[in-house]
PDB file of C-alpha atoms in Angstrom:
ATOM      1  CA  GLU A   1     -17.905  -6.350   1.678  1.00 94.00           C
ATOM      2  CA  VAL A   2     -16.034  -3.072   1.249  1.00 96.00           C
ATOM      3  CA  GLN A   3     -15.575  -2.088  -2.395  1.00 98.00           C
ATOM      4  CA  LEU A   4     -13.174   0.381  -3.957  1.00 98.00           C
ATOM      5  CA  VAL A   5     -13.313   0.798  -7.727  1.00 98.00           C
ATOM      6  CA  GLU A   6     -10.852   3.041  -9.557  1.00 98.00           C
ATOM      7  CA  SER A   7     -11.476   4.610 -12.937  1.00 97.00           C
ATOM      8  CA  GLY A   8     -10.005   7.267 -15.188  1.00 97.00           C
ATOM      9  CA  GLY A   9      -6.701   5.694 -16.100  1.00 97.00           C
ATOM     10  CA  GLY A  10      -5.294   5.761 -19.604  1.00 97.00           C
ATOM     11  CA  LEU A  11      -2.590   6.983 -21.942  1.00 98.00           C
ATOM     12  CA  VAL A  12      -1.521  10.616 -21.670  1.00 98.00           C
ATOM     13  CA  GLN A  13       1.314  12.597 -23.178  1.00 98.00           C
ATOM     14  CA  PRO A  14       4.095  14.037 -21.026  1.00 98.00           C
ATOM     15  CA  GLY A  15       2.960  17.315 -19.559  1.00 98.00           C
ATOM     16  CA  GLY A  16      -0.669  16.286 -19.764  1.00 98.00           C
ATOM     17  CA  SER A  17      -3.319  15.809 -17.096  1.00 98.00           C
ATOM     18  CA  LEU A  18      -5.529  13.004 -15.899  1.00 98.00           C
ATOM     19  CA  ARG A  19      -8.057  12.597 -13.096  1.00 98.00           C
ATOM     20  CA  LEU A  20      -8.474   9.311 -11.311  1.00 98.00           C
ATOM     21  CA  SER A  21     -11.609   8.446  -9.366  1.00 98.00           C
ATOM     22  CA  CYS A  22     -12.232   5.836  -6.718  1.00 98.00           C
ATOM     23  CA  ALA A  23     -15.824   4.888  -5.959  1.00 98.00           C
ATOM     24  CA  ALA A  24     -16.276   3.547  -2.454  1.00 98.00           C
ATOM     25  CA  SER A  25     -19.161   1.464  -1.189  1.00 97.00           C
ATOM     26  CA  ARG A  26     -20.342  -0.702   1.680  1.00 97.00           C
ATOM     27  CA  PHE A  27     -18.697   1.331   4.410  1.00 96.00           C
ATOM     28  CA  THR A  28     -18.996   4.787   5.923  1.00 95.00           C
ATOM     29  CA  PHE A  29     -16.701   6.642   3.552  1.00 96.00           C
ATOM     30  CA  SER A  30     -16.899   9.949   5.386  1.00 95.00           C
ATOM     31  CA  SER A  31     -15.430   8.358   8.523  1.00 94.00           C
ATOM     32  CA  THR A  32     -12.313   6.976   6.837  1.00 94.00           C
ATOM     33  CA  TRP A  33      -9.037   8.505   5.795  1.00 96.00           C
ATOM     34  CA  MET A  34      -7.954   7.423   2.321  1.00 96.00           C
ATOM     35  CA  SER A  35      -4.807   7.133   0.261  1.00 97.00           C
ATOM     36  CA  TRP A  36      -3.432   6.676  -3.206  1.00 98.00           C
ATOM     37  CA  VAL A  37      -0.563   4.215  -3.666  1.00 98.00           C
ATOM     38  CA  ARG A  38       1.115   3.517  -6.981  1.00 98.00           C
ATOM     39  CA  GLN A  39       3.216   0.782  -8.528  1.00 98.00           C
ATOM     40  CA  ALA A  40       5.383   1.346 -11.581  1.00 98.00           C
ATOM     41  CA  PRO A  41       5.626  -1.618 -13.981  1.00 97.00           C
ATOM     42  CA  GLY A  42       7.694  -4.377 -12.410  1.00 95.00           C
ATOM     43  CA  ARG A  43       8.444  -2.249  -9.356  1.00 97.00           C
ATOM     44  CA  GLY A  44       7.382  -2.021  -5.742  1.00 97.00           C
ATOM     45  CA  LEU A  45       4.690  -0.033  -3.987  1.00 98.00           C
ATOM     46  CA  GLU A  46       4.994   3.710  -3.461  1.00 97.00           C
ATOM     47  CA  TRP A  47       2.740   5.799  -1.257  1.00 96.00           C
ATOM     48  CA  VAL A  48       1.475   8.876  -3.140  1.00 97.00           C
ATOM     49  CA  ALA A  49      -0.999  10.848  -1.028  1.00 96.00           C
ATOM     50  CA  ASP A  50      -3.318  10.807   1.990  1.00 95.00           C
ATOM     51  CA  ILE A  51      -6.480  12.725   2.759  1.00 96.00           C
ATOM     52  CA  MET A  52      -8.266  13.029   6.072  1.00 94.00           C
ATOM     53  CA  GLN A  53     -11.907  12.158   6.579  1.00 94.00           C
ATOM     54  CA  ASP A  54     -13.204  15.686   6.037  1.00 94.00           C
ATOM     55  CA  GLY A  55     -10.593  16.612   3.445  1.00 94.00           C
ATOM     56  CA  SER A  56      -9.061  19.211   5.747  1.00 93.00           C
ATOM     57  CA  GLU A  57      -5.576  17.719   5.674  1.00 94.00           C
ATOM     58  CA  LYS A  58      -3.686  16.283   2.737  1.00 96.00           C
ATOM     59  CA  TYR A  59      -0.188  14.861   2.435  1.00 95.00           C
ATOM     60  CA  TYR A  60       1.923  14.048  -0.596  1.00 96.00           C
ATOM     61  CA  VAL A  61       5.138  12.283  -1.489  1.00 95.00           C
ATOM     62  CA  ASP A  62       7.758  14.836  -2.526  1.00 95.00           C
ATOM     63  CA  SER A  63       7.858  13.658  -6.142  1.00 96.00           C
ATOM     64  CA  VAL A  64       4.223  14.620  -6.808  1.00 98.00           C
ATOM     65  CA  ARG A  65       3.734  17.597  -4.490  1.00 97.00           C
ATOM     66  CA  GLY A  66       2.640  20.619  -6.498  1.00 97.00           C
ATOM     67  CA  ARG A  67       1.561  18.479  -9.474  1.00 98.00           C
ATOM     68  CA  PHE A  68      -0.993  16.085  -7.967  1.00 98.00           C
ATOM     69  CA  THR A  69      -4.047  16.952  -5.853  1.00 98.00           C
ATOM     70  CA  ILE A  70      -5.957  14.473  -3.747  1.00 98.00           C
ATOM     71  CA  SER A  71      -9.583  15.290  -2.951  1.00 98.00           C
ATOM     72  CA  ARG A  72     -12.805  13.639  -1.930  1.00 98.00           C
ATOM     73  CA  ASP A  73     -16.560  14.100  -2.139  1.00 98.00           C
ATOM     74  CA  ASN A  74     -18.138  12.443   0.874  1.00 97.00           C
ATOM     75  CA  ALA A  75     -21.632  12.989  -0.512  1.00 97.00           C
ATOM     76  CA  LYS A  76     -20.671  10.891  -3.528  1.00 98.00           C
ATOM     77  CA  ASN A  77     -18.492   8.404  -1.618  1.00 98.00           C
ATOM     78  CA  SER A  78     -15.659   9.191  -3.988  1.00 98.00           C
ATOM     79  CA  LEU A  79     -11.940   9.813  -3.834  1.00 98.00           C
ATOM     80  CA  TYR A  80     -10.023  11.616  -6.559  1.00 98.00           C
ATOM     81  CA  LEU A  81      -6.475  12.202  -7.733  1.00 98.00           C
ATOM     82  CA  GLN A  82      -5.939  15.086 -10.121  1.00 98.00           C
ATOM     83  CA  MET A  83      -2.619  14.588 -11.858  1.00 98.00           C
ATOM     84  CA  ASN A  84      -1.072  17.498 -13.776  1.00 98.00           C
ATOM     85  CA  SER A  85       2.270  17.978 -15.497  1.00 98.00           C
ATOM     86  CA  LEU A  86       2.592  14.243 -15.868  1.00 98.00           C
ATOM     87  CA  ARG A  87       5.994  12.702 -16.469  1.00 98.00           C
ATOM     88  CA  ALA A  88       7.107   9.346 -17.831  1.00 98.00           C
ATOM     89  CA  GLU A  89       8.105   8.330 -14.311  1.00 98.00           C
ATOM     90  CA  ASP A  90       4.479   8.703 -13.190  1.00 98.00           C
ATOM     91  CA  THR A  91       3.579   5.675 -15.308  1.00 98.00           C
ATOM     92  CA  ALA A  92       2.133   3.171 -12.858  1.00 98.00           C
ATOM     93  CA  VAL A  93      -0.905   1.364 -11.607  1.00 98.00           C
ATOM     94  CA  TYR A  94      -2.605   3.644  -9.094  1.00 98.00           C
ATOM     95  CA  PHE A  95      -4.461   2.023  -6.213  1.00 98.00           C
ATOM     96  CA  CYS A  96      -6.852   3.716  -3.840  1.00 98.00           C
ATOM     97  CA  ALA A  97      -6.658   2.284  -0.347  1.00 98.00           C
ATOM     98  CA  ARG A  98      -8.775   2.606   2.761  1.00 97.00           C
ATOM     99  CA  GLY A  99      -6.965   3.645   5.886  1.00 95.00           C
ATOM    100  CA  THR A 100      -7.940   2.187   9.205  1.00 90.00           C
ATOM    101  CA  SER A 101      -7.193   2.781  12.849  1.00 79.00           C
ATOM    102  CA  GLY A 102      -6.015   6.288  13.646  1.00 79.00           C
ATOM    103  CA  TYR A 103      -4.451   8.253  10.825  1.00 78.00           C
ATOM    104  CA  SER A 104      -1.119   8.742  12.540  1.00 79.00           C
ATOM    105  CA  ASN A 105      -0.194   5.093  12.684  1.00 85.00           C
ATOM    106  CA  GLY A 106      -2.869   3.317  10.671  1.00 89.00           C
ATOM    107  CA  TRP A 107      -2.692   0.820   7.863  1.00 94.00           C
ATOM    108  CA  TYR A 108      -4.589  -0.111   4.685  1.00 96.00           C
ATOM    109  CA  ASP A 109      -7.190  -2.825   5.076  1.00 96.00           C
ATOM    110  CA  TYR A 110      -8.861  -2.591   1.657  1.00 97.00           C
ATOM    111  CA  TRP A 111      -7.519  -1.728  -1.772  1.00 98.00           C
ATOM    112  CA  GLY A 112      -9.063  -1.097  -5.143  1.00 98.00           C
ATOM    113  CA  GLN A 113      -8.098  -3.142  -8.194  1.00 97.00           C
ATOM    114  CA  GLY A 114      -5.974  -0.340  -9.594  1.00 98.00           C
ATOM    115  CA  ALA A 115      -6.019   2.003 -12.592  1.00 98.00           C
ATOM    116  CA  LEU A 116      -3.171   2.045 -15.108  1.00 98.00           C
ATOM    117  CA  VAL A 117      -1.745   5.424 -16.037  1.00 98.00           C
ATOM    118  CA  THR A 118       0.715   5.474 -18.927  1.00 98.00           C
ATOM    119  CA  VAL A 119       2.607   8.664 -19.682  1.00 98.00           C
ATOM    120  CA  SER A 120       4.152   8.469 -23.126  1.00 97.00           C
ATOM    121  CA  SER A 121       4.350  10.374 -26.389  1.00 95.00           C
TER     122      SER A 121
ATOM    123  CA  ASP B   1      12.184   9.706   5.216  1.00 94.00           C
ATOM    124  CA  ILE B   2      12.317   6.292   6.849  1.00 97.00           C
ATOM    125  CA  GLN B   3      13.916   3.662   4.630  1.00 98.00           C
ATOM    126  CA  MET B   4      12.596   0.115   4.776  1.00 98.00           C
ATOM    127  CA  THR B   5      14.885  -2.689   3.684  1.00 98.00           C
ATOM    128  CA  GLN B   6      13.632  -6.221   3.142  1.00 98.00           C
ATOM    129  CA  SER B   7      15.703  -9.347   2.876  1.00 98.00           C
ATOM    130  CA  PRO B   8      15.973 -11.435   0.927  1.00 97.00           C
ATOM    131  CA  SER B   9      14.718  -9.807  -2.283  1.00 97.00           C
ATOM    132  CA  SER B  10      13.602 -13.216  -3.468  1.00 97.00           C
ATOM    133  CA  LEU B  11      13.619 -16.779  -2.258  1.00 97.00           C
ATOM    134  CA  SER B  12      12.755 -20.208  -3.549  1.00 96.00           C
ATOM    135  CA  ALA B  13      10.944 -22.591  -1.263  1.00 96.00           C
ATOM    136  CA  SER B  14       8.874 -25.747  -1.351  1.00 95.00           C
ATOM    137  CA  VAL B  15       5.361 -26.378  -0.162  1.00 95.00           C
ATOM    138  CA  GLY B  16       5.510 -27.111   3.540  1.00 96.00           C
ATOM    139  CA  ASP B  17       8.660 -25.086   4.167  1.00 96.00           C
ATOM    140  CA  ARG B  18       8.956 -22.541   6.936  1.00 97.00           C
ATOM    141  CA  VAL B  19       9.758 -19.158   5.424  1.00 97.00           C
ATOM    142  CA  THR B  20      10.950 -16.001   7.180  1.00 98.00           C
ATOM    143  CA  ILE B  21      11.227 -12.559   5.614  1.00 98.00           C
ATOM    144  CA  THR B  22      13.030  -9.725   7.368  1.00 98.00           C
ATOM    145  CA  CYS B  23      12.285  -6.020   7.271  1.00 98.00           C
ATOM    146  CA  ARG B  24      14.582  -3.404   8.763  1.00 98.00           C
ATOM    147  CA  ALA B  25      13.716   0.246   9.316  1.00 98.00           C
ATOM    148  CA  SER B  26      16.298   3.015   9.122  1.00 98.00           C
ATOM    149  CA  GLN B  27      15.101   4.360  12.477  1.00 98.00           C
ATOM    150  CA  ASN B  28      12.946   3.278  15.388  1.00 98.00           C
ATOM    151  CA  ILE B  29       9.312   2.835  14.273  1.00 97.00           C
ATOM    152  CA  ASN B  30       8.049   1.188  17.481  1.00 97.00           C
ATOM    153  CA  SER B  31       5.556  -1.436  16.323  1.00 97.00           C
ATOM    154  CA  TYR B  32       4.131   0.548  13.414  1.00 96.00           C
ATOM    155  CA  LEU B  33       4.910  -2.050  10.791  1.00 98.00           C
ATOM    156  CA  ASN B  34       2.493  -3.754   8.430  1.00 98.00           C
ATOM    157  CA  TRP B  35       2.823  -6.633   5.989  1.00 98.00           C
ATOM    158  CA  TYR B  36       1.030  -7.076   2.660  1.00 98.00           C
ATOM    159  CA  GLN B  37       0.887  -9.903   0.147  1.00 98.00           C
ATOM    160  CA  GLN B  38       0.559  -9.163  -3.546  1.00 98.00           C
ATOM    161  CA  LYS B  39      -0.077 -11.609  -6.356  1.00 97.00           C
ATOM    162  CA  PRO B  40       0.609 -10.700  -9.997  1.00 95.00           C
ATOM    163  CA  GLY B  41      -1.945  -8.322 -11.450  1.00 95.00           C
ATOM    164  CA  LYS B  42      -3.751  -7.973  -8.132  1.00 97.00           C
ATOM    165  CA  ALA B  43      -3.988  -5.394  -5.384  1.00 98.00           C
ATOM    166  CA  PRO B  44      -2.005  -5.879  -2.179  1.00 98.00           C
ATOM    167  CA  ASN B  45      -3.725  -7.732   0.639  1.00 98.00           C
ATOM    168  CA  LEU B  46      -3.152  -6.892   4.316  1.00 98.00           C
ATOM    169  CA  LEU B  47      -1.699  -9.787   6.304  1.00 98.00           C
ATOM    170  CA  ILE B  48      -0.302  -8.328   9.520  1.00 98.00           C
ATOM    171  CA  TYR B  49      -0.766  -4.921  11.130  1.00 97.00           C
ATOM    172  CA  ALA B  50       1.056  -3.257  13.987  1.00 96.00           C
ATOM    173  CA  ALA B  51       3.887  -5.775  13.710  1.00 97.00           C
ATOM    174  CA  SER B  52       2.163  -8.836  15.101  1.00 98.00           C
ATOM    175  CA  ASN B  53      -1.600  -8.631  14.655  1.00 97.00           C
ATOM    176  CA  LEU B  54      -3.160 -11.036  12.185  1.00 98.00           C
ATOM    177  CA  GLN B  55      -5.727  -9.417   9.921  1.00 97.00           C
ATOM    178  CA  SER B  56      -9.154 -11.028  10.025  1.00 96.00           C
ATOM    179  CA  GLY B  57      -9.464 -13.854   7.522  1.00 96.00           C
ATOM    180  CA  VAL B  58      -5.720 -14.384   7.116  1.00 98.00           C
ATOM    181  CA  PRO B  59      -4.560 -17.946   7.808  1.00 97.00           C
ATOM    182  CA  SER B  60      -2.809 -18.522  11.117  1.00 98.00           C
ATOM    183  CA  ARG B  61       0.310 -19.861   9.378  1.00 98.00           C
ATOM    184  CA  PHE B  62       1.242 -16.190   8.897  1.00 98.00           C
ATOM    185  CA  SER B  63       2.803 -14.431  11.859  1.00 98.00           C
ATOM    186  CA  GLY B  64       4.721 -11.237  12.491  1.00 98.00           C
ATOM    187  CA  ARG B  65       7.215 -10.206  15.141  1.00 98.00           C
ATOM    188  CA  GLY B  66       9.455  -7.340  16.023  1.00 98.00           C
ATOM    189  CA  SER B  67       9.642  -3.799  17.280  1.00 98.00           C
ATOM    190  CA  GLY B  68      11.987  -0.868  16.965  1.00 98.00           C
ATOM    191  CA  THR B  69      13.901  -1.415  13.744  1.00 98.00           C
ATOM    192  CA  ASP B  70      13.828  -5.161  13.088  1.00 98.00           C
ATOM    193  CA  PHE B  71      10.793  -7.157  12.039  1.00 98.00           C
ATOM    194  CA  THR B  72       9.985 -10.556  10.603  1.00 98.00           C
ATOM    195  CA  LEU B  73       7.141 -12.171   8.715  1.00 98.00           C
ATOM    196  CA  THR B  74       6.999 -15.935   9.029  1.00 98.00           C
ATOM    197  CA  ILE B  75       4.959 -18.442   7.082  1.00 98.00           C
ATOM    198  CA  SER B  76       5.012 -21.596   9.172  1.00 97.00           C
ATOM    199  CA  SER B  77       4.154 -24.046   6.396  1.00 96.00           C
ATOM    200  CA  LEU B  78       4.191 -22.631   2.878  1.00 96.00           C
ATOM    201  CA  GLN B  79       1.098 -23.376   0.820  1.00 96.00           C
ATOM    202  CA  PRO B  80       0.699 -23.180  -2.984  1.00 94.00           C
ATOM    203  CA  GLU B  81      -1.405 -20.014  -2.669  1.00 95.00           C
ATOM    204  CA  ASP B  82       1.372 -18.263  -0.712  1.00 96.00           C
ATOM    205  CA  PHE B  83       3.664 -17.859  -3.707  1.00 93.00           C
ATOM    206  CA  ALA B  84       3.560 -14.086  -4.100  1.00 97.00           C
ATOM    207  CA  THR B  85       5.468 -10.912  -3.315  1.00 98.00           C
ATOM    208  CA  TYR B  86       5.459  -9.609   0.235  1.00 98.00           C
ATOM    209  CA  TYR B  87       5.912  -5.986   1.280  1.00 98.00           C
ATOM    210  CA  CYS B  88       6.478  -4.394   4.636  1.00 98.00           C
ATOM    211  CA  GLN B  89       5.325  -0.826   5.259  1.00 98.00           C
ATOM    212  CA  GLN B  90       5.971   1.529   8.123  1.00 97.00           C
ATOM    213  CA  SER B  91       3.118   3.638   9.472  1.00 95.00           C
ATOM    214  CA  TYR B  92       5.207   5.552  12.003  1.00 95.00           C
ATOM    215  CA  SER B  93       5.457   8.680   9.880  1.00 92.00           C
ATOM    216  CA  THR B  94       4.668  10.203   6.501  1.00 90.00           C
ATOM    217  CA  PRO B  95       5.741   9.250   3.857  1.00 91.00           C
ATOM    218  CA  ARG B  96       4.487   5.758   4.643  1.00 93.00           C
ATOM    219  CA  THR B  97       7.351   3.953   3.012  1.00 96.00           C
ATOM    220  CA  PHE B  98       7.304   0.374   1.775  1.00 98.00           C
ATOM    221  CA  GLY B  99      10.093  -2.133   1.579  1.00 98.00           C
ATOM    222  CA  GLN B 100      11.220  -3.141  -1.898  1.00 98.00           C
ATOM    223  CA  GLY B 101       9.411  -6.461  -1.697  1.00 98.00           C
ATOM    224  CA  THR B 102      10.324 -10.132  -1.301  1.00 98.00           C
ATOM    225  CA  LYS B 103       9.242 -12.491  -4.037  1.00 98.00           C
ATOM    226  CA  VAL B 104       8.531 -16.019  -2.833  1.00 98.00           C
ATOM    227  CA  GLU B 105       8.887 -18.511  -5.667  1.00 95.00           C
ATOM    228  CA  ILE B 106       8.369 -22.221  -6.030  1.00 87.00           C
ATOM    229  CA  LYS B 107      11.487 -24.347  -5.734  1.00 86.00           C
TER     230      LYS B 107
END
């Protein structure tokens, strides 16, 4: 079965940086658009960023644009989220999710287990 | 951005009950509406895609309806494993916004 495994979460001070990774397996990673979705403690789901199959197009929620960068390495079957200038409100569990169907109107059929990012001094 | 509003925010029900959750979009999203189930400490799980299509492996007691701005998720006979939080999500446009969630609790 499809596997998505996040890593790289942890405690970071406000203004700091962190890089999340998502290792994908058991599917053709290079053929799939991918996303990051986050969930603050006790809150709902929030879409963060999308990346197309070849990495040529990327999209971000307004609150992270300019601070976060989504990327991928298809040779390593890996998705990344570089998070800079972190704020307390970025504290959340970050999920990587596999997009399916066409990008324009697709949905997420597999999710990773999540990585907790805590931004605090 | 398209706003997604779910109702109710929470509900209490008994095993065997029929449960319906509503999701309303702030503008027409055709049938680009998906439903996810999330249990505490776990990742979301896709139930329904494109408003009414049951994801493979999901029990047939789950069903989805709607188009345009109004959508429903129905559980025909609530089972113990269905107590969870349910989210709708629109995939009509970016940002792919989620509803705030509906928590289904045991009565």
